[in-house]
PDB file of C-alpha atoms in Angstrom:
ATOM      1  CA  MET D  10      34.773   6.898 -23.428  1.00  0.00           C
ATOM      2  CA  ASP D  11      31.697   7.995 -21.550  1.00  0.00           C
ATOM      3  CA  LEU D  12      27.924   8.122 -22.203  1.00  0.00           C
ATOM      4  CA  LYS D  13      28.093  11.525 -23.834  1.00  0.00           C
ATOM      5  CA  HIS D  14      30.621  10.217 -26.374  1.00  0.00           C
ATOM      6  CA  LEU D  15      28.465   7.177 -27.079  1.00  0.00           C
ATOM      7  CA  ARG D  16      25.241   9.271 -27.416  1.00  0.00           C
ATOM      8  CA  TYR D  17      26.908  11.484 -30.008  1.00  0.00           C
ATOM      9  CA  PHE D  18      28.408   8.427 -31.756  1.00  0.00           C
ATOM     10  CA  LYS D  19      25.080   6.675 -31.878  1.00  0.00           C
ATOM     11  CA  VAL D  20      23.270   9.625 -33.524  1.00  0.00           C
ATOM     12  CA  LEU D  21      26.026  10.126 -36.089  1.00  0.00           C
ATOM     13  CA  ALA D  22      26.108   6.431 -36.848  1.00  0.00           C
ATOM     14  CA  GLU D  23      22.352   6.541 -37.584  1.00  0.00           C
ATOM     15  CA  GLU D  24      22.450   9.767 -39.660  1.00  0.00           C
ATOM     16  CA  LEU D  25      25.876   9.300 -41.210  1.00  0.00           C
ATOM     17  CA  ASN D  26      25.940  13.070 -41.739  1.00  0.00           C
ATOM     18  CA  PHE D  27      27.530  15.584 -39.326  1.00  0.00           C
ATOM     19  CA  ARG D  28      25.028  18.372 -40.149  1.00  0.00           C
ATOM     20  CA  LYS D  29      21.980  16.213 -39.694  1.00  0.00           C
ATOM     21  CA  ALA D  30      23.403  14.606 -36.600  1.00  0.00           C
ATOM     22  CA  ALA D  31      24.260  17.905 -35.038  1.00  0.00           C
ATOM     23  CA  ALA D  32      20.818  19.247 -35.659  1.00  0.00           C
ATOM     24  CA  ARG D  33      19.317  16.128 -34.108  1.00  0.00           C
ATOM     25  CA  LEU D  34      21.431  16.661 -31.026  1.00  0.00           C
ATOM     26  CA  ASN D  35      20.585  20.319 -31.028  1.00  0.00           C
ATOM     27  CA  ILE D  36      24.286  21.405 -31.168  1.00  0.00           C
ATOM     28  CA  SER D  37      26.602  22.844 -33.808  1.00  0.00           C
ATOM     29  CA  GLN D  38      28.918  20.640 -35.901  1.00  0.00           C
ATOM     30  CA  PRO D  39      32.236  21.569 -34.240  1.00  0.00           C
ATOM     31  CA  PRO D  40      31.348  20.090 -30.790  1.00  0.00           C
ATOM     32  CA  LEU D  41      30.064  16.968 -32.491  1.00  0.00           C
ATOM     33  CA  SER D  42      33.234  16.582 -34.486  1.00  0.00           C
ATOM     34  CA  GLN D  43      35.279  17.131 -31.266  1.00  0.00           C
ATOM     35  CA  GLN D  44      33.383  14.513 -29.367  1.00  0.00           C
ATOM     36  CA  ILE D  45      33.859  11.913 -32.141  1.00  0.00           C
ATOM     37  CA  LYS D  46      37.547  12.725 -32.423  1.00  0.00           C
ATOM     38  CA  GLU D  47      37.952  12.280 -28.618  1.00  0.00           C
ATOM     39  CA  LEU D  48      36.178   8.917 -28.864  1.00  0.00           C
ATOM     40  CA  GLU D  49      38.315   7.741 -31.713  1.00  0.00           C
ATOM     41  CA  ASP D  50      41.499   8.891 -29.938  1.00  0.00           C
ATOM     42  CA  SER D  51      40.516   7.036 -26.756  1.00  0.00           C
ATOM     43  CA  LEU D  52      39.859   3.808 -28.706  1.00  0.00           C
ATOM     44  CA  GLY D  53      42.840   4.238 -31.061  1.00  0.00           C
ATOM     45  CA  VAL D  54      40.759   3.520 -34.170  1.00  0.00           C
ATOM     46  CA  SER D  55      38.758   5.346 -36.768  1.00  0.00           C
ATOM     47  CA  LEU D  56      35.020   4.818 -36.455  1.00  0.00           C
ATOM     48  CA  PHE D  57      33.945   6.444 -39.649  1.00  0.00           C
ATOM     49  CA  HIS D  58      35.117   6.639 -43.262  1.00  0.00           C
ATOM     50  CA  ARG D  59      34.887  10.317 -44.202  1.00  0.00           C
ATOM     51  CA  LEU D  60      33.531  10.397 -47.751  1.00  0.00           C
ATOM     52  CA  LYS D  61      32.646  13.213 -50.050  1.00  0.00           C
ATOM     53  CA  ARG D  62      28.890  12.441 -49.919  1.00  0.00           C
ATOM     54  CA  GLY D  63      28.639  11.470 -46.239  1.00  0.00           C
ATOM     55  CA  ASN D  64      30.201   8.981 -43.938  1.00  0.00           C
ATOM     56  CA  GLU D  65      30.054   5.270 -43.295  1.00  0.00           C
ATOM     57  CA  LEU D  66      31.053   3.161 -40.351  1.00  0.00           C
ATOM     58  CA  THR D  67      34.339   1.348 -40.278  1.00  0.00           C
ATOM     59  CA  ASP D  68      34.429  -2.290 -39.099  1.00  0.00           C
ATOM     60  CA  ALA D  69      35.353  -0.949 -35.677  1.00  0.00           C
ATOM     61  CA  GLY D  70      32.497   1.593 -35.875  1.00  0.00           C
ATOM     62  CA  LYS D  71      30.036  -1.192 -36.722  1.00  0.00           C
ATOM     63  CA  ILE D  72      31.074  -3.245 -33.662  1.00  0.00           C
ATOM     64  CA  LEU D  73      30.880  -0.199 -31.398  1.00  0.00           C
ATOM     65  CA  TYR D  74      27.462   0.704 -32.701  1.00  0.00           C
ATOM     66  CA  GLN D  75      26.075  -2.774 -31.842  1.00  0.00           C
ATOM     67  CA  TYR D  76      27.330  -2.513 -28.296  1.00  0.00           C
ATOM     68  CA  THR D  77      26.146   1.163 -28.085  1.00  0.00           C
ATOM     69  CA  LEU D  78      22.671   0.070 -28.888  1.00  0.00           C
ATOM     70  CA  GLU D  79      22.834  -2.526 -26.078  1.00  0.00           C
ATOM     71  CA  VAL D  80      24.102   0.032 -23.662  1.00  0.00           C
ATOM     72  CA  PHE D  81      21.270   2.474 -24.340  1.00  0.00           C
ATOM     73  CA  GLU D  82      18.720  -0.337 -24.334  1.00  0.00           C
ATOM     74  CA  LYS D  83      19.934  -1.310 -20.875  1.00  0.00           C
ATOM     75  CA  MET D  84      19.775   2.302 -19.742  1.00  0.00           C
ATOM     76  CA  GLU D  85      16.187   2.634 -20.893  1.00  0.00           C
ATOM     77  CA  GLU D  86      15.292  -0.547 -19.104  1.00  0.00           C
ATOM     78  CA  ALA D  87      16.967   0.597 -15.955  1.00  0.00           C
ATOM     79  CA  GLU D  88      15.226   3.943 -16.104  1.00  0.00           C
ATOM     80  CA  GLU D  89      11.874   2.230 -16.583  1.00  0.00           C
ATOM     81  CA  ARG D  90      12.382  -0.199 -13.703  1.00  0.00           C
ATOM     82  CA  ILE D  91      13.529   2.625 -11.404  1.00  0.00           C
ATOM     83  CA  ARG D  92      10.466   4.658 -12.500  1.00  0.00           C
ATOM     84  CA  ALA D  93       8.263   1.689 -11.834  1.00  0.00           C
ATOM     85  CA  ILE D  94       9.708   1.268  -8.327  1.00  0.00           C
ATOM     86  CA  ARG D  95       9.279   4.983  -7.669  1.00  0.00           C
ATOM     87  CA  GLU D  96       5.593   4.731  -8.708  1.00  0.00           C
ATOM     88  CA  LYS D  97       5.305   1.314  -7.011  1.00  0.00           C
ATOM     89  CA  LYS D  98       4.393  -0.486 -10.243  1.00  0.00           C
ATOM     90  CA  THR D  99       6.861  -3.189  -9.151  1.00  0.00           C
ATOM     91  CA  GLY D 100       8.425  -4.000  -5.832  1.00  0.00           C
ATOM     92  CA  THR D 101       6.670  -4.609  -2.532  1.00  0.00           C
ATOM     93  CA  LEU D 102       3.686  -2.897  -0.958  1.00  0.00           C
ATOM     94  CA  GLN D 103       3.521  -3.360   2.815  1.00  0.00           C
ATOM     95  CA  VAL D 104      -0.031  -3.364   4.142  1.00  0.00           C
ATOM     96  CA  GLY D 105      -1.253  -3.566   7.719  1.00  0.00           C
ATOM     97  CA  ILE D 106      -4.674  -4.872   8.797  1.00  0.00           C
ATOM     98  CA  VAL D 107      -6.419  -4.428  12.036  1.00  0.00           C
ATOM     99  CA  PRO D 108      -7.929  -7.616  13.564  1.00  0.00           C
ATOM    100  CA  GLY D 109     -11.709  -7.904  12.861  1.00  0.00           C
ATOM    101  CA  ILE D 110     -11.765  -7.375   9.182  1.00  0.00           C
ATOM    102  CA  ARG D 111     -13.195 -10.437   7.452  1.00  0.00           C
ATOM    103  CA  PRO D 112     -10.557 -12.390   5.499  1.00  0.00           C
ATOM    104  CA  GLY D 113     -12.872 -12.677   2.450  1.00  0.00           C
ATOM    105  CA  ARG D 114     -12.905  -8.827   2.193  1.00  0.00           C
ATOM    106  CA  ILE D 115      -9.134  -8.686   2.339  1.00  0.00           C
ATOM    107  CA  ALA D 116      -8.851 -11.434  -0.295  1.00  0.00           C
ATOM    108  CA  GLN D 117     -11.177  -9.586  -2.597  1.00  0.00           C
ATOM    109  CA  ALA D 118      -9.244  -6.311  -2.239  1.00  0.00           C
ATOM    110  CA  MET D 119      -5.923  -8.199  -3.123  1.00  0.00           C
ATOM    111  CA  GLN D 120      -7.533  -9.652  -6.176  1.00  0.00           C
ATOM    112  CA  ILE D 121      -8.726  -6.254  -7.366  1.00  0.00           C
ATOM    113  CA  PHE D 122      -5.319  -4.774  -6.699  1.00  0.00           C
ATOM    114  CA  GLN D 123      -3.365  -7.519  -8.451  1.00  0.00           C
ATOM    115  CA  GLN D 124      -5.490  -7.253 -11.621  1.00  0.00           C
ATOM    116  CA  GLN D 125      -3.786  -3.922 -12.272  1.00  0.00           C
ATOM    117  CA  HIS D 126      -0.546  -4.249 -10.368  1.00  0.00           C
ATOM    118  CA  ASN D 127       0.550  -7.914 -10.751  1.00  0.00           C
ATOM    119  CA  GLY D 128       4.217  -6.768 -10.593  1.00  0.00           C
ATOM    120  CA  ILE D 129       3.884  -5.705  -6.958  1.00  0.00           C
ATOM    121  CA  HIS D 130       4.295  -8.268  -4.156  1.00  0.00           C
ATOM    122  CA  VAL D 131       1.917  -7.332  -1.316  1.00  0.00           C
ATOM    123  CA  THR D 132       2.763  -8.259   2.220  1.00  0.00           C
ATOM    124  CA  ILE D 133       0.076  -8.260   4.940  1.00  0.00           C
ATOM    125  CA  ALA D 134       0.638  -7.834   8.657  1.00  0.00           C
ATOM    126  CA  GLU D 135      -2.103  -7.895  11.284  1.00  0.00           C
ATOM    127  CA  HIS D 136      -1.688  -5.694  14.348  1.00  0.00           C
ATOM    128  CA  CYS D 137      -3.798  -3.625  16.675  1.00  0.00           C
ATOM    129  CA  THR D 138      -4.454  -0.011  15.618  1.00  0.00           C
ATOM    130  CA  SER D 139      -1.784   1.580  17.905  1.00  0.00           C
ATOM    131  CA  THR D 140       0.880  -0.676  16.481  1.00  0.00           C
ATOM    132  CA  LEU D 141      -0.218  -0.006  12.903  1.00  0.00           C
ATOM    133  CA  ILE D 142      -0.010   3.704  13.482  1.00  0.00           C
ATOM    134  CA  HIS D 143       3.516   3.336  14.860  1.00  0.00           C
ATOM    135  CA  HIS D 144       4.562   1.242  11.874  1.00  0.00           C
ATOM    136  CA  ILE D 145       3.103   3.720   9.393  1.00  0.00           C
ATOM    137  CA  LYS D 146       5.083   6.588  11.087  1.00  0.00           C
ATOM    138  CA  GLU D 147       8.262   4.545  10.995  1.00  0.00           C
ATOM    139  CA  ASN D 148       7.822   3.727   7.290  1.00  0.00           C
ATOM    140  CA  GLN D 149       7.570   0.047   8.142  1.00  0.00           C
ATOM    141  CA  LEU D 150       4.161   0.021   6.407  1.00  0.00           C
ATOM    142  CA  ASP D 151       2.925   1.809   3.279  1.00  0.00           C
ATOM    143  CA  LEU D 152      -0.819   1.586   4.112  1.00  0.00           C
ATOM    144  CA  ALA D 153      -3.039   0.265   6.909  1.00  0.00           C
ATOM    145  CA  LEU D 154      -6.694  -0.643   7.100  1.00  0.00           C
ATOM    146  CA  VAL D 155      -7.986   0.312  10.531  1.00  0.00           C
ATOM    147  CA  PHE D 156     -11.119   1.239  12.482  1.00  0.00           C
ATOM    148  CA  GLY D 157     -11.212   4.998  13.053  1.00  0.00           C
ATOM    149  CA  PRO D 158     -11.261   7.866  12.863  1.00  0.00           C
ATOM    150  CA  VAL D 159      -7.495   8.408  13.466  1.00  0.00           C
ATOM    151  CA  GLN D 160      -6.424  11.975  14.133  1.00  0.00           C
ATOM    152  CA  ASP D 161      -2.734  12.493  13.747  1.00  0.00           C
ATOM    153  CA  ASP D 162      -0.994  15.436  11.926  1.00  0.00           C
ATOM    154  CA  ALA D 163       1.600  13.123  10.391  1.00  0.00           C
ATOM    155  CA  LEU D 164      -1.029  10.752   8.939  1.00  0.00           C
ATOM    156  CA  GLU D 165      -3.768  10.857   6.389  1.00  0.00           C
ATOM    157  CA  TRP D 166      -6.945   8.973   7.334  1.00  0.00           C
ATOM    158  CA  THR D 167      -9.498   8.126   4.583  1.00  0.00           C
ATOM    159  CA  ALA D 168     -12.878   6.758   5.692  1.00  0.00           C
ATOM    160  CA  ILE D 169     -14.234   4.157   3.225  1.00  0.00           C
ATOM    161  CA  ALA D 170     -17.076   2.413   5.016  1.00  0.00           C
ATOM    162  CA  LYS D 171     -18.829   1.898   8.359  1.00  0.00           C
ATOM    163  CA  GLU D 172     -18.924  -1.273  10.403  1.00  0.00           C
ATOM    164  CA  GLU D 173     -21.522  -2.138  13.004  1.00  0.00           C
ATOM    165  CA  TYR D 174     -20.190  -3.388  16.371  1.00  0.00           C
ATOM    166  CA  HIS D 175     -22.461  -5.852  17.976  1.00  0.00           C
ATOM    167  CA  VAL D 176     -22.728  -7.435  21.371  1.00  0.00           C
ATOM    168  CA  VAL D 177     -21.717 -11.118  21.211  1.00  0.00           C
ATOM    169  CA  LEU D 178     -23.563 -13.569  23.485  1.00  0.00           C
ATOM    170  CA  PRO D 179     -23.165 -17.316  23.945  1.00  0.00           C
ATOM    171  CA  ALA D 180     -25.881 -19.703  22.828  1.00  0.00           C
ATOM    172  CA  GLY D 181     -28.590 -20.070  25.418  1.00  0.00           C
ATOM    173  CA  HIS D 182     -28.018 -16.681  26.962  1.00  0.00           C
ATOM    174  CA  ALA D 183     -31.079 -14.988  28.399  1.00  0.00           C
ATOM    175  CA  LEU D 184     -30.712 -12.045  25.972  1.00  0.00           C
ATOM    176  CA  ALA D 185     -30.124 -14.157  22.870  1.00  0.00           C
ATOM    177  CA  LYS D 186     -33.802 -14.040  21.810  1.00  0.00           C
ATOM    178  CA  ARG D 187     -33.831 -10.187  21.713  1.00  0.00           C
ATOM    179  CA  LYS D 188     -33.503  -8.541  18.276  1.00  0.00           C
ATOM    180  CA  LYS D 189     -31.730  -5.515  19.783  1.00  0.00           C
ATOM    181  CA  LEU D 190     -30.191  -4.775  23.150  1.00  0.00           C
ATOM    182  CA  SER D 191     -30.208  -1.655  25.258  1.00  0.00           C
ATOM    183  CA  ARG D 192     -27.650  -0.436  27.790  1.00  0.00           C
ATOM    184  CA  GLU D 193     -29.850  -1.551  30.653  1.00  0.00           C
ATOM    185  CA  ASP D 194     -29.822  -5.116  29.215  1.00  0.00           C
ATOM    186  CA  LEU D 195     -26.080  -5.191  29.828  1.00  0.00           C
ATOM    187  CA  ARG D 196     -26.176  -4.260  33.414  1.00  0.00           C
ATOM    188  CA  ASP D 197     -24.456  -6.829  35.734  1.00  0.00           C
ATOM    189  CA  GLN D 198     -22.972  -8.737  32.701  1.00  0.00           C
ATOM    190  CA  SER D 199     -19.359  -9.778  32.501  1.00  0.00           C
ATOM    191  CA  PHE D 200     -17.289  -8.570  29.534  1.00  0.00           C
ATOM    192  CA  ILE D 201     -14.235  -9.631  27.574  1.00  0.00           C
ATOM    193  CA  LEU D 202     -12.941  -6.487  25.935  1.00  0.00           C
ATOM    194  CA  TYR D 203      -9.995  -5.229  24.019  1.00  0.00           C
ATOM    195  CA  LYS D 204      -7.058  -3.363  25.548  1.00  0.00           C
ATOM    196  CA  ARG D 205      -7.508   0.360  25.571  1.00  0.00           C
ATOM    197  CA  GLN D 206      -4.093   0.932  24.049  1.00  0.00           C
ATOM    198  CA  ASP D 207      -5.084  -1.217  21.036  1.00  0.00           C
ATOM    199  CA  GLN D 208      -8.086   0.991  20.034  1.00  0.00           C
ATOM    200  CA  PRO D 209      -8.527   3.825  22.585  1.00  0.00           C
ATOM    201  CA  TRP D 210     -11.431   5.579  20.828  1.00  0.00           C
ATOM    202  CA  LEU D 211     -13.469   2.347  20.407  1.00  0.00           C
ATOM    203  CA  HIS D 212     -12.613   1.175  23.928  1.00  0.00           C
ATOM    204  CA  ASP D 213     -13.864   4.551  25.323  1.00  0.00           C
ATOM    205  CA  ALA D 214     -17.029   4.453  23.206  1.00  0.00           C
ATOM    206  CA  VAL D 215     -17.911   0.942  24.502  1.00  0.00           C
ATOM    207  CA  MET D 216     -17.073   1.891  28.069  1.00  0.00           C
ATOM    208  CA  GLN D 217     -19.350   4.817  27.792  1.00  0.00           C
ATOM    209  CA  GLN D 218     -22.215   2.462  26.959  1.00  0.00           C
ATOM    210  CA  LEU D 219     -21.406   0.043  29.708  1.00  0.00           C
ATOM    211  CA  ARG D 220     -21.092   2.649  32.489  1.00  0.00           C
ATOM    212  CA  ILE D 221     -24.584   2.958  33.962  1.00  0.00           C
ATOM    213  CA  ASN D 222     -25.297   5.398  36.768  1.00  0.00           C
ATOM    214  CA  GLY D 223     -21.553   5.739  37.271  1.00  0.00           C
ATOM    215  CA  GLU D 224     -21.075   1.996  37.883  1.00  0.00           C
ATOM    216  CA  GLU D 225     -18.016   0.372  36.211  1.00  0.00           C
ATOM    217  CA  PRO D 226     -18.714  -2.718  34.103  1.00  0.00           C
ATOM    218  CA  ARG D 227     -17.275  -6.046  35.152  1.00  0.00           C
ATOM    219  CA  ILE D 228     -14.352  -6.792  32.830  1.00  0.00           C
ATOM    220  CA  VAL D 229     -12.966 -10.309  33.231  1.00  0.00           C
ATOM    221  CA  SER D 230     -10.448 -10.159  30.468  1.00  0.00           C
ATOM    222  CA  GLU D 231      -8.814  -7.824  27.849  1.00  0.00           C
ATOM    223  CA  LEU D 232      -7.638  -9.351  24.580  1.00  0.00           C
ATOM    224  CA  SER D 233      -6.563  -7.849  21.267  1.00  0.00           C
ATOM    225  CA  SER D 234      -8.036 -10.459  18.912  1.00  0.00           C
ATOM    226  CA  PRO D 235     -11.767 -10.203  18.302  1.00  0.00           C
ATOM    227  CA  ARG D 236     -11.791 -13.870  17.224  1.00  0.00           C
ATOM    228  CA  THR D 237     -10.219 -15.044  20.518  1.00  0.00           C
ATOM    229  CA  ARG D 238     -12.772 -12.892  22.387  1.00  0.00           C
ATOM    230  CA  VAL D 239     -15.690 -14.557  20.453  1.00  0.00           C
ATOM    231  CA  LEU D 240     -14.363 -18.019  21.167  1.00  0.00           C
ATOM    232  CA  LEU D 241     -14.168 -17.127  24.885  1.00  0.00           C
ATOM    233  CA  VAL D 242     -17.801 -15.929  24.664  1.00  0.00           C
ATOM    234  CA  HIS D 243     -18.698 -19.330  23.268  1.00  0.00           C
ATOM    235  CA  GLN D 244     -17.155 -20.890  26.334  1.00  0.00           C
ATOM    236  CA  GLY D 245     -19.456 -18.824  28.569  1.00  0.00           C
ATOM    237  CA  LEU D 246     -16.737 -16.600  30.040  1.00  0.00           C
ATOM    238  CA  GLY D 247     -18.582 -13.326  29.331  1.00  0.00           C
ATOM    239  CA  LEU D 248     -19.855 -11.050  26.601  1.00  0.00           C
ATOM    240  CA  THR D 249     -17.880  -9.064  24.077  1.00  0.00           C
ATOM    241  CA  PHE D 250     -18.181  -6.580  21.233  1.00  0.00           C
ATOM    242  CA  ALA D 251     -17.100  -7.491  17.692  1.00  0.00           C
ATOM    243  CA  PRO D 252     -17.689  -6.386  14.140  1.00  0.00           C
ATOM    244  CA  ALA D 253     -21.061  -7.539  12.890  1.00  0.00           C
ATOM    245  CA  SER D 254     -19.550  -8.829   9.678  1.00  0.00           C
ATOM    246  CA  LEU D 255     -17.863 -11.608  11.714  1.00  0.00           C
ATOM    247  CA  GLN D 256     -21.142 -13.299  12.636  1.00  0.00           C
ATOM    248  CA  GLU D 257     -21.211 -15.439   9.466  1.00  0.00           C
ATOM    249  CA  GLU D 258     -17.981 -17.082  10.726  1.00  0.00           C
ATOM    250  CA  TYR D 259     -19.376 -17.878  14.174  1.00  0.00           C
ATOM    251  CA  PRO D 260     -22.871 -19.314  13.942  1.00  0.00           C
ATOM    252  CA  HIS D 261     -22.507 -20.908  17.369  1.00  0.00           C
ATOM    253  CA  VAL D 262     -22.778 -17.510  19.151  1.00  0.00           C
ATOM    254  CA  HIS D 263     -25.300 -14.631  18.808  1.00  0.00           C
ATOM    255  CA  PHE D 264     -24.518 -11.133  17.490  1.00  0.00           C
ATOM    256  CA  LYS D 265     -27.029  -8.475  18.668  1.00  0.00           C
ATOM    257  CA  PRO D 266     -26.971  -4.735  17.956  1.00  0.00           C
ATOM    258  CA  LEU D 267     -26.777  -2.326  20.828  1.00  0.00           C
ATOM    259  CA  ASP D 268     -29.320   0.498  20.102  1.00  0.00           C
ATOM    260  CA  SER D 269     -27.029   3.279  21.389  1.00  0.00           C
ATOM    261  CA  LEU D 270     -23.760   2.263  19.916  1.00  0.00           C
ATOM    262  CA  GLN D 271     -23.048   4.007  16.618  1.00  0.00           C
ATOM    263  CA  ALA D 272     -21.395   2.311  13.664  1.00  0.00           C
ATOM    264  CA  VAL D 273     -17.637   2.511  13.565  1.00  0.00           C
ATOM    265  CA  ALA D 274     -15.701   3.997  10.591  1.00  0.00           C
ATOM    266  CA  VAL D 275     -13.337   1.748   8.580  1.00  0.00           C
ATOM    267  CA  GLY D 276     -10.649   3.480   6.569  1.00  0.00           C
ATOM    268  CA  THR D 277      -7.123   3.513   5.283  1.00  0.00           C
ATOM    269  CA  LEU D 278      -4.160   5.172   6.908  1.00  0.00           C
ATOM    270  CA  ARG D 279      -0.903   6.379   5.359  1.00  0.00           C
ATOM    271  CA  ARG D 280       1.802   8.999   5.906  1.00  0.00           C
ATOM    272  CA  ARG D 281       0.816  12.359   4.507  1.00  0.00           C
ATOM    273  CA  ASN D 282       3.890  12.532   2.230  1.00  0.00           C
ATOM    274  CA  ARG D 283       3.260   9.010   0.842  1.00  0.00           C
ATOM    275  CA  ASN D 284       0.635   8.675  -1.855  1.00  0.00           C
ATOM    276  CA  HIS D 285       2.161   6.947  -4.817  1.00  0.00           C
ATOM    277  CA  ALA D 286       0.188   5.044  -7.457  1.00  0.00           C
ATOM    278  CA  ALA D 287       0.194   1.688  -5.650  1.00  0.00           C
ATOM    279  CA  ILE D 288      -1.134   3.162  -2.430  1.00  0.00           C
ATOM    280  CA  ARG D 289      -3.972   4.921  -4.276  1.00  0.00           C
ATOM    281  CA  ALA D 290      -4.758   1.637  -6.121  1.00  0.00           C
ATOM    282  CA  MET D 291      -4.898  -0.393  -2.905  1.00  0.00           C
ATOM    283  CA  THR D 292      -7.070   2.269  -1.228  1.00  0.00           C
ATOM    284  CA  GLU D 293      -9.479   1.962  -4.183  1.00  0.00           C
ATOM    285  CA  ALA D 294      -9.422  -1.837  -3.917  1.00  0.00           C
ATOM    286  CA  PHE D 295     -10.318  -1.598  -0.197  1.00  0.00           C
ATOM    287  CA  GLN D 296     -13.154   0.861  -1.094  1.00  0.00           C
ATOM    288  CA  LYS D 297     -14.629  -1.683  -3.504  1.00  0.00           C
ATOM    289  CA  SER D 298     -14.313  -4.706  -1.176  1.00  0.00           C
ATOM    290  CA  ILE D 299     -15.057  -3.176   2.308  1.00  0.00           C
ATOM    291  CA  VAL D 300     -18.777  -2.517   1.914  1.00  0.00           C
TER     292      VAL D 300
END
């Protein structure tokens, strides 16, 4: 007894007519009769009473029909669940976040996503950009939210917003009363920056601003976390650069724009061959929340 036997049996049990059942199965009557005979032989019982005006199920046939319905119901359920996993309607979506994105924005994106995909469990990991790129390539993450742009043939970068990076100064600093800073204002200051391997393009852009007349800036520390850098600024250990959106979280320091530093793109990152429904939905959720 196999699924083919059961499928033929199910249709015949519902039609109780070999001609109609064969037409429904899109086969001729002889193959259908052969399949039913093989099924009856394997079970050692008759499944149908052959009558002049049709057929009816025997007691054994009625029992088999009940179980056959359960079998096909389970098959449909299995197919639906597998299809859902393939399309990421259920299962787990692994998302990476670069440090510096406001938690409120992430929470809003999760809420938007879960409204349409509440069967998917979302995991969030925070790493520097270089680590997120590696994890995306190794299929350890489905999607990452990073500062960019990111140029890699294996990856798809989608810009969704821009983020201003400001100079962060401690309270009472001589430059704190300025509305906007220039490169010359930063001469002879000490800086707490991020490691170049974390965000090479951003590190290089900032260093370009800080090099004045060929002089290298004074860097006292390099840390990955923007929040840790801001806290060290508060302690008077130097100045740093951080996303302007963080200033609401740190009223005890001053965020000042640098007139020559352009806004930084924020976007999503995924493998080029991975763009299932859940990834698209999460990208759209980030587009709505990261403004």
